[in-house]
């Protein structure tokens, strides 16, 4: 779990410091609207959250009423969590402990009418890729269609008529037991309708994940579901604007960004990237980060000259949701498990395209021509000398 010195919540720090008109003005500038449009959460779910030690919050992102199109209301849920037991326990014990922790959170999401639920990156295991040890962590890898995480979530998808996105460590037995960082999409009938493999693999200190898996080969798929067109931009892909852009080009209305990132590395980027993507591409984005500090049995180093260590920092949670107009929700806690719910009207995606015309005015033809030149071996940058 998180160290006691960690700041519990940036957003709550602000609400404690400001009030009245000052708080409204801060909200307008920082969040994009003067109030958060909070939704009521059932008392029974608040009690469940307190009993099981997780936070629950819900917000509304309405669109303007239209004469021609009916509202397209969807409830999105995103989950952040710490691991549930020590990393020296047997693999099945560690995974089952996380499953047991997720049950009440999923049931609360269903009770609040969530239609699409997404978990954090590699949600059913520790984020052990920092260790660069193959044993025992590769034992968490599982088949996307028949693995234990998929089987566990299929039950809830069918029971609650819910689409569930499950980011896992995938083992592809049909292709030489290759391992991938994969998001599995399970529809409301319990069917695996597809998957997306992480496009961009970090090689930054402890995040040298190429030890385990390679860049994905699934492109930028958008899944056309009864609750809208959804896509998944896994973790490090959030640093690449072109990755976000391609999901938009393929028609996404909601893009989830299941992640795992620690405070000392990129927290100052966290609140910017998914929000900027929502603005630039006129869709909803859901930034999900795990929470807590994970400690491993053996020390490991980062190749940076620093002493060996058994953990690589605090996962700071702070999961949030942004609308196409740039308005965003407060983030979940930096130290606690959480369920964040957003009620959205997907008509807002089109309304914002009409208003700002970002998609209309982008120059894909110009970019394509320039990029085609840029990948050639004899490429020369378009630099005009002042001499």
Tab-separated table of C-alpha atoms in Angstrom:
chain	number	residue	atom	x	y	z
A	1	UNK	CA	0.000	0.000	0.000
A	2	UNK	CA	0.948	3.616	-0.267
A	3	UNK	CA	3.396	5.236	2.081
A	4	UNK	CA	1.856	7.487	4.721
A	5	UNK	CA	3.799	10.469	3.370
A	6	UNK	CA	1.896	10.425	0.056
A	7	UNK	CA	-0.544	13.227	-0.679
A	8	UNK	CA	-3.987	11.534	-0.643
A	9	UNK	CA	-5.638	13.715	-3.285
A	10	UNK	CA	-4.698	16.788	-5.277
A	11	UNK	CA	-8.345	17.585	-6.013
A	12	UNK	CA	-9.421	17.425	-2.374
A	13	UNK	CA	-6.463	19.588	-1.420
A	14	UNK	CA	-7.914	22.297	-3.666
A	15	UNK	CA	-11.439	22.024	-2.259
A	16	UNK	CA	-10.050	22.381	1.267
A	17	UNK	CA	-8.087	25.484	0.309
A	18	UNK	CA	-10.751	27.300	-1.721
A	19	UNK	CA	-14.461	27.967	-1.418
A	20	UNK	CA	-17.258	30.062	-2.919
A	21	UNK	CA	-16.440	32.173	-5.975
A	22	UNK	CA	-12.728	31.408	-5.704
A	23	UNK	CA	-13.414	27.676	-5.996
A	24	UNK	CA	-15.834	28.215	-8.879
A	25	UNK	CA	-13.247	30.245	-10.749
A	26	UNK	CA	-10.557	27.646	-10.117
A	27	UNK	CA	-12.912	24.939	-11.364
A	28	UNK	CA	-13.704	26.953	-14.501
A	29	UNK	CA	-10.044	27.410	-15.352
A	30	UNK	CA	-8.683	24.030	-14.258
A	31	UNK	CA	-11.554	21.573	-14.850
A	32	UNK	CA	-13.343	23.415	-17.635
A	33	UNK	CA	-16.608	24.053	-15.776
A	34	UNK	CA	-17.549	25.816	-12.560
A	35	UNK	CA	-18.917	22.688	-10.879
A	36	UNK	CA	-18.324	18.998	-11.335
A	37	UNK	CA	-21.923	17.948	-12.086
A	38	UNK	CA	-21.671	15.289	-9.420
A	39	UNK	CA	-24.158	12.429	-9.595
A	40	UNK	CA	-25.740	10.850	-6.542
A	41	UNK	CA	-24.354	7.450	-5.595
A	42	UNK	CA	-26.641	4.953	-3.918
A	43	UNK	CA	-26.270	4.798	-0.146
A	44	UNK	CA	-25.815	1.023	-0.343
A	45	UNK	CA	-22.859	1.475	-2.709
A	46	UNK	CA	-21.284	4.130	-0.531
A	47	UNK	CA	-21.533	1.661	2.342
A	48	UNK	CA	-19.985	-1.085	0.222
A	49	UNK	CA	-17.162	1.252	-0.727
A	50	UNK	CA	-16.473	2.089	2.898
A	51	UNK	CA	-16.649	-1.565	3.925
A	52	UNK	CA	-14.239	-2.652	1.181
A	53	UNK	CA	-11.971	0.398	1.431
A	54	UNK	CA	-12.400	1.919	-1.999
A	55	UNK	CA	-13.498	5.341	-3.218
A	56	UNK	CA	-16.521	5.806	-5.461
A	57	UNK	CA	-17.418	8.985	-7.354
A	58	UNK	CA	-19.736	9.810	-10.266
A	59	UNK	CA	-20.055	12.796	-12.621
A	60	UNK	CA	-22.249	13.849	-15.529
A	61	UNK	CA	-21.084	15.115	-18.938
A	62	UNK	CA	-24.258	16.213	-20.739
A	63	UNK	CA	-24.634	17.405	-24.318
A	64	UNK	CA	-27.026	19.938	-25.805
A	65	UNK	CA	-30.457	18.604	-26.707
A	66	UNK	CA	-30.984	18.119	-30.423
A	67	UNK	CA	-34.101	18.174	-32.616
A	68	UNK	CA	-32.937	15.346	-34.855
A	69	UNK	CA	-30.869	12.991	-32.672
A	70	UNK	CA	-31.932	11.470	-29.372
A	71	UNK	CA	-29.423	11.578	-26.512
A	72	UNK	CA	-26.915	8.713	-26.537
A	73	UNK	CA	-26.411	8.254	-22.821
A	74	UNK	CA	-23.714	5.821	-21.692
A	75	UNK	CA	-22.284	5.189	-18.245
A	76	UNK	CA	-18.534	4.594	-18.162
A	77	UNK	CA	-16.735	3.049	-15.194
A	78	UNK	CA	-12.978	2.916	-14.582
A	79	UNK	CA	-11.224	1.071	-11.758
A	80	UNK	CA	-7.877	1.682	-10.088
A	81	UNK	CA	-6.510	-0.725	-7.485
A	82	UNK	CA	-3.460	-1.849	-5.593
A	83	UNK	CA	-2.469	-5.501	-5.407
A	84	UNK	CA	-4.184	-7.578	-2.743
A	85	UNK	CA	-1.430	-9.695	-1.194
A	86	UNK	CA	2.355	-9.943	-1.063
A	87	UNK	CA	4.308	-10.734	-4.215
A	88	UNK	CA	6.021	-13.757	-2.651
A	89	UNK	CA	2.768	-15.745	-2.585
A	90	UNK	CA	2.040	-18.363	-5.275
A	91	UNK	CA	0.729	-16.916	-8.531
A	92	UNK	CA	-2.809	-18.367	-8.210
A	93	UNK	CA	-3.066	-16.919	-4.680
A	94	UNK	CA	-2.021	-13.445	-5.815
A	95	UNK	CA	-4.457	-13.463	-8.737
A	96	UNK	CA	-7.379	-14.816	-6.720
A	97	UNK	CA	-6.842	-12.167	-4.045
A	98	UNK	CA	-7.228	-9.466	-6.712
A	99	UNK	CA	-10.322	-11.205	-8.117
A	100	UNK	CA	-11.871	-11.245	-4.652
A	101	UNK	CA	-11.097	-7.540	-4.229
A	102	UNK	CA	-12.717	-6.708	-7.572
A	103	UNK	CA	-16.049	-8.438	-6.943
A	104	UNK	CA	-17.628	-5.724	-4.760
A	105	UNK	CA	-16.263	-2.968	-7.017
A	106	UNK	CA	-17.778	-4.565	-10.124
A	107	UNK	CA	-21.082	-5.100	-8.331
A	108	UNK	CA	-21.148	-1.439	-7.285
A	109	UNK	CA	-20.454	-0.394	-10.871
A	110	UNK	CA	-23.311	-2.562	-12.089
A	111	UNK	CA	-25.639	-1.216	-9.401
A	112	UNK	CA	-24.866	2.323	-10.599
A	113	UNK	CA	-25.791	1.397	-14.168
A	114	UNK	CA	-22.302	1.263	-15.662
A	115	UNK	CA	-22.420	0.068	-19.288
A	116	UNK	CA	-18.693	-0.066	-20.068
A	117	UNK	CA	-16.142	-0.921	-17.375
A	118	UNK	CA	-12.370	-0.759	-17.833
A	119	UNK	CA	-9.581	-1.858	-15.510
A	120	UNK	CA	-5.990	-0.624	-15.207
A	121	UNK	CA	-3.052	-2.023	-17.146
A	122	UNK	CA	-2.227	-5.618	-16.140
A	123	UNK	CA	-4.956	-5.362	-13.492
A	124	UNK	CA	-4.884	-8.987	-12.337
A	125	UNK	CA	-1.189	-9.085	-11.359
A	126	UNK	CA	1.603	-7.007	-9.829
A	127	UNK	CA	3.349	-4.732	-12.309
A	128	UNK	CA	6.397	-6.959	-12.091
A	129	UNK	CA	7.952	-5.912	-15.400
A	130	UNK	CA	10.270	-3.585	-13.478
A	131	UNK	CA	12.155	-6.594	-12.107
A	132	UNK	CA	13.022	-7.955	-15.562
A	133	UNK	CA	12.815	-11.448	-14.020
A	134	UNK	CA	10.985	-13.972	-16.174
A	135	UNK	CA	10.271	-16.332	-13.287
A	136	UNK	CA	7.728	-16.337	-11.736
A	137	UNK	CA	6.045	-13.356	-13.408
A	138	UNK	CA	5.530	-14.890	-16.854
A	139	UNK	CA	3.221	-17.375	-15.144
A	140	UNK	CA	0.651	-14.572	-14.988
A	141	UNK	CA	0.465	-14.585	-18.803
A	142	UNK	CA	-2.810	-16.063	-20.044
A	143	UNK	CA	-4.864	-16.733	-23.147
A	144	UNK	CA	-6.991	-13.735	-24.125
A	145	UNK	CA	-10.046	-15.898	-24.876
A	146	UNK	CA	-9.910	-18.590	-22.210
A	147	UNK	CA	-7.578	-17.303	-19.470
A	148	UNK	CA	-8.653	-16.965	-15.831
A	149	UNK	CA	-9.111	-13.168	-16.006
A	150	UNK	CA	-11.406	-13.449	-19.022
A	151	UNK	CA	-13.417	-16.278	-17.475
A	152	UNK	CA	-13.778	-14.321	-14.230
A	153	UNK	CA	-15.086	-11.201	-15.989
A	154	UNK	CA	-17.365	-12.982	-18.475
A	155	UNK	CA	-19.661	-13.880	-15.583
A	156	UNK	CA	-20.157	-10.206	-14.698
A	157	UNK	CA	-20.498	-9.082	-18.323
A	158	UNK	CA	-23.427	-11.435	-18.876
A	159	UNK	CA	-24.985	-10.904	-15.450
A	160	UNK	CA	-25.006	-7.114	-15.768
A	161	UNK	CA	-25.330	-6.604	-19.550
A	162	UNK	CA	-21.979	-4.824	-19.389
A	163	UNK	CA	-18.997	-4.452	-21.704
A	164	UNK	CA	-15.753	-5.062	-19.818
A	165	UNK	CA	-12.234	-4.157	-20.935
A	166	UNK	CA	-9.605	-6.373	-19.334
A	167	UNK	CA	-5.934	-5.378	-19.810
A	168	UNK	CA	-3.827	-8.505	-19.198
A	169	UNK	CA	-0.474	-10.098	-19.860
A	170	UNK	CA	-1.375	-12.255	-22.840
A	171	UNK	CA	0.269	-15.532	-23.850
A	172	UNK	CA	-0.251	-16.307	-27.534
A	173	UNK	CA	0.137	-20.082	-27.669
A	174	UNK	CA	-0.687	-20.202	-31.383
A	175	UNK	CA	2.390	-18.108	-32.163
A	176	UNK	CA	5.220	-19.662	-30.189
A	177	UNK	CA	3.998	-18.697	-26.699
A	178	UNK	CA	4.674	-15.047	-27.509
A	179	UNK	CA	3.778	-12.646	-24.691
A	180	UNK	CA	1.905	-9.391	-25.291
A	181	UNK	CA	0.533	-6.530	-23.207
A	182	UNK	CA	-3.092	-6.794	-24.287
A	183	UNK	CA	-6.533	-5.324	-23.623
A	184	UNK	CA	-9.334	-7.866	-24.078
A	185	UNK	CA	-12.822	-6.597	-24.941
A	186	UNK	CA	-15.694	-8.696	-23.585
A	187	UNK	CA	-19.196	-7.783	-24.728
A	188	UNK	CA	-22.469	-7.931	-22.823
A	189	UNK	CA	-23.036	-11.522	-23.992
A	190	UNK	CA	-19.723	-12.636	-22.514
A	191	UNK	CA	-18.099	-12.965	-25.932
A	192	UNK	CA	-14.526	-11.822	-26.521
A	193	UNK	CA	-15.114	-9.520	-29.495
A	194	UNK	CA	-11.493	-8.561	-29.927
A	195	UNK	CA	-8.273	-7.332	-28.382
A	196	UNK	CA	-5.696	-4.619	-28.755
A	197	UNK	CA	-1.999	-5.063	-28.078
A	198	UNK	CA	0.113	-2.230	-26.684
A	199	UNK	CA	1.669	-0.286	-29.562
A	200	UNK	CA	4.462	1.550	-27.739
A	201	UNK	CA	6.785	-0.217	-25.288
A	202	UNK	CA	8.757	1.935	-22.815
A	203	UNK	CA	12.469	1.563	-22.299
A	204	UNK	CA	12.813	4.033	-19.444
A	205	UNK	CA	14.624	2.890	-16.290
A	206	UNK	CA	12.511	0.308	-14.476
A	207	UNK	CA	9.945	0.517	-17.258
A	208	UNK	CA	12.103	-1.501	-19.656
A	209	UNK	CA	9.148	-3.683	-20.597
A	210	UNK	CA	10.644	-4.965	-23.851
A	211	UNK	CA	12.143	-7.695	-21.657
A	212	UNK	CA	8.675	-9.263	-21.659
A	213	UNK	CA	6.809	-8.240	-24.805
A	214	UNK	CA	7.217	-6.488	-28.129
A	215	UNK	CA	5.343	-3.659	-29.819
A	216	UNK	CA	1.783	-4.699	-30.660
A	217	UNK	CA	0.600	-5.879	-34.065
A	218	UNK	CA	-3.115	-5.063	-33.902
A	219	UNK	CA	-3.026	-1.526	-35.269
A	220	UNK	CA	-5.604	0.911	-33.876
A	221	UNK	CA	-8.843	-1.075	-33.609
A	222	UNK	CA	-12.105	0.593	-32.633
A	223	UNK	CA	-14.795	-1.722	-31.271
A	224	UNK	CA	-18.327	-0.897	-32.415
A	225	UNK	CA	-20.531	-1.853	-29.460
A	226	UNK	CA	-24.106	-1.245	-28.347
A	227	UNK	CA	-22.686	1.447	-26.043
A	228	UNK	CA	-20.651	3.311	-28.623
A	229	UNK	CA	-17.365	2.999	-30.469
A	230	UNK	CA	-14.575	2.317	-27.992
A	231	UNK	CA	-10.796	1.939	-28.203
A	232	UNK	CA	-7.902	1.282	-25.822
A	233	UNK	CA	-4.630	3.213	-25.851
A	234	UNK	CA	-2.485	1.209	-23.447
A	235	UNK	CA	-0.225	3.129	-21.028
A	236	UNK	CA	2.910	4.403	-22.808
A	237	UNK	CA	0.886	5.088	-25.938
A	238	UNK	CA	-0.469	8.175	-24.191
A	239	UNK	CA	2.877	9.878	-24.795
A	240	UNK	CA	2.375	9.539	-28.578
A	241	UNK	CA	-0.161	11.970	-30.076
A	242	UNK	CA	-0.242	10.002	-33.325
A	243	UNK	CA	-1.490	6.942	-31.429
A	244	UNK	CA	-4.427	8.901	-30.007
A	245	UNK	CA	-5.057	10.425	-33.447
A	246	UNK	CA	-5.359	7.062	-35.182
A	247	UNK	CA	-8.069	5.874	-32.806
A	248	UNK	CA	-9.954	9.061	-33.644
A	249	UNK	CA	-9.472	8.562	-37.375
A	250	UNK	CA	-10.953	5.083	-36.972
A	251	UNK	CA	-14.051	6.572	-35.367
A	252	UNK	CA	-13.581	6.147	-31.610
A	253	UNK	CA	-16.002	7.948	-29.297
A	254	UNK	CA	-14.444	6.747	-26.021
A	255	UNK	CA	-10.749	5.902	-25.643
A	256	UNK	CA	-9.569	4.203	-22.466
A	257	UNK	CA	-5.960	4.589	-21.331
A	258	UNK	CA	-5.209	1.803	-18.824
A	259	UNK	CA	-1.822	2.625	-17.309
A	260	UNK	CA	0.736	1.948	-14.606
A	261	UNK	CA	2.977	4.885	-13.773
A	262	UNK	CA	4.789	6.096	-10.662
A	263	UNK	CA	5.085	9.542	-9.136
A	264	UNK	CA	8.763	10.170	-9.694
A	265	UNK	CA	8.571	9.653	-13.435
A	266	UNK	CA	5.691	11.375	-15.200
A	267	UNK	CA	3.028	12.612	-12.802
A	268	UNK	CA	3.372	16.149	-14.126
A	269	UNK	CA	2.323	14.778	-17.529
A	270	UNK	CA	-0.557	12.652	-16.265
A	271	UNK	CA	-3.292	15.300	-16.161
A	272	UNK	CA	-2.298	16.712	-19.555
A	273	UNK	CA	-1.972	13.905	-22.069
A	274	UNK	CA	-5.352	12.154	-21.993
A	275	UNK	CA	-7.095	15.506	-21.635
A	276	UNK	CA	-5.253	16.934	-24.611
A	277	UNK	CA	-6.163	13.848	-26.639
A	278	UNK	CA	-9.849	14.344	-25.857
A	279	UNK	CA	-9.633	17.927	-27.088
A	280	UNK	CA	-7.569	17.207	-30.205
A	281	UNK	CA	-9.686	14.236	-31.305
A	282	UNK	CA	-13.193	15.182	-30.111
A	283	UNK	CA	-13.816	12.034	-28.063
A	284	UNK	CA	-14.027	11.040	-24.413
A	285	UNK	CA	-10.836	9.806	-22.741
A	286	UNK	CA	-10.486	7.745	-19.580
A	287	UNK	CA	-7.064	7.816	-17.897
A	288	UNK	CA	-6.619	4.904	-15.469
A	289	UNK	CA	-3.593	4.420	-13.218
A	290	UNK	CA	-2.971	1.758	-10.597
A	291	UNK	CA	-2.305	2.745	-6.998
A	292	UNK	CA	0.007	1.709	-4.156
A	293	UNK	CA	3.625	0.615	-3.759
A	294	UNK	CA	4.521	-2.926	-4.833
A	295	UNK	CA	7.468	-4.657	-3.183
A	296	UNK	CA	9.228	-7.657	-4.715
A	297	UNK	CA	11.178	-10.531	-3.096
A	298	UNK	CA	14.499	-9.740	-4.780
A	299	UNK	CA	16.284	-6.454	-5.376
A	300	UNK	CA	16.714	-5.108	-8.881
A	301	UNK	CA	18.538	-2.173	-10.455
A	302	UNK	CA	17.653	0.303	-13.166
A	303	UNK	CA	21.031	0.726	-14.822
A	304	UNK	CA	21.100	4.311	-13.554
A	305	UNK	CA	23.831	3.950	-10.942
A	306	UNK	CA	21.381	4.110	-8.035
A	307	UNK	CA	21.301	1.455	-5.301
A	308	UNK	CA	19.361	-1.744	-5.886
A	309	UNK	CA	15.781	-1.632	-4.639
A	310	UNK	CA	12.749	-3.893	-4.118
A	311	UNK	CA	10.121	-1.429	-5.317
A	312	UNK	CA	10.186	1.255	-7.963
A	313	UNK	CA	7.951	3.881	-6.510
A	314	UNK	CA	4.380	4.784	-5.707
A	315	UNK	CA	1.633	4.305	-8.276
A	316	UNK	CA	-0.330	7.502	-7.718
A	317	UNK	CA	-3.797	6.545	-8.997
A	318	UNK	CA	-5.491	9.872	-9.851
A	319	UNK	CA	-7.647	8.278	-12.560
A	320	UNK	CA	-9.904	10.767	-14.364
A	321	UNK	CA	-12.254	11.214	-17.332
A	322	UNK	CA	-12.254	14.021	-19.928
A	323	UNK	CA	-15.007	15.061	-22.351
A	324	UNK	CA	-14.418	16.193	-25.961
A	325	UNK	CA	-14.895	19.829	-24.916
A	326	UNK	CA	-11.923	19.520	-22.539
A	327	UNK	CA	-13.955	19.484	-19.320
A	328	UNK	CA	-12.666	16.831	-16.951
A	329	UNK	CA	-13.632	15.117	-13.743
A	330	UNK	CA	-11.678	15.332	-10.520
A	331	UNK	CA	-9.241	12.475	-10.136
A	332	UNK	CA	-9.594	9.523	-7.838
A	333	UNK	CA	-7.356	9.200	-4.793
A	334	UNK	CA	-3.573	8.953	-5.048
A	335	UNK	CA	-3.460	6.303	-2.311
A	336	UNK	CA	-6.694	4.311	-2.423
A	337	UNK	CA	-8.584	1.879	-4.652
A	338	UNK	CA	-11.367	3.564	-6.574
A	339	UNK	CA	-14.292	3.382	-8.964
A	340	UNK	CA	-14.931	6.464	-11.104
A	341	UNK	CA	-18.201	6.684	-13.030
A	342	UNK	CA	-19.118	9.143	-15.769
A	343	UNK	CA	-22.500	9.505	-17.403
A	344	UNK	CA	-21.830	10.814	-20.900
A	345	UNK	CA	-23.873	11.779	-23.928
A	346	UNK	CA	-21.950	10.601	-26.980
A	347	UNK	CA	-23.672	13.277	-29.075
A	348	UNK	CA	-21.165	15.650	-27.503
A	349	UNK	CA	-18.421	14.173	-29.719
A	350	UNK	CA	-20.184	15.343	-32.880
A	351	UNK	CA	-21.290	18.629	-31.354
A	352	UNK	CA	-17.697	19.520	-30.479
A	353	UNK	CA	-16.518	18.535	-33.962
A	354	UNK	CA	-19.071	20.969	-35.346
A	355	UNK	CA	-18.012	23.704	-32.926
A	356	UNK	CA	-14.220	23.586	-33.094
A	357	UNK	CA	-13.709	21.845	-36.455
A	358	UNK	CA	-10.420	20.274	-35.315
A	359	UNK	CA	-11.138	17.094	-37.251
A	360	UNK	CA	-12.326	19.054	-40.286
A	361	UNK	CA	-9.274	21.316	-40.392
A	362	UNK	CA	-6.577	18.707	-39.756
A	363	UNK	CA	-4.354	18.169	-42.808
A	364	UNK	CA	-3.996	14.405	-43.079
A	365	UNK	CA	-2.935	14.721	-46.704
A	366	UNK	CA	-0.121	17.073	-45.736
A	367	UNK	CA	0.986	14.917	-42.789
A	368	UNK	CA	0.898	11.745	-44.883
A	369	UNK	CA	3.083	13.292	-47.575
A	370	UNK	CA	5.588	14.594	-45.027
A	371	UNK	CA	5.685	11.349	-43.037
A	372	UNK	CA	6.213	9.320	-46.187
A	373	UNK	CA	9.315	11.396	-46.864
A	374	UNK	CA	10.463	11.273	-43.223
A	375	UNK	CA	10.782	7.471	-43.138
A	376	UNK	CA	13.027	7.333	-46.211
A	377	UNK	CA	16.741	6.697	-45.659
A	378	UNK	CA	17.740	9.803	-47.608
A	379	UNK	CA	15.290	12.066	-45.741
A	380	UNK	CA	16.388	15.639	-45.138
A	381	UNK	CA	14.421	17.789	-42.662
A	382	UNK	CA	12.603	20.794	-44.133
A	383	UNK	CA	14.860	23.443	-42.633
A	384	UNK	CA	15.270	26.864	-44.173
A	385	UNK	CA	18.706	28.320	-43.455
A	386	UNK	CA	18.974	31.930	-42.360
A	387	UNK	CA	22.523	32.238	-43.673
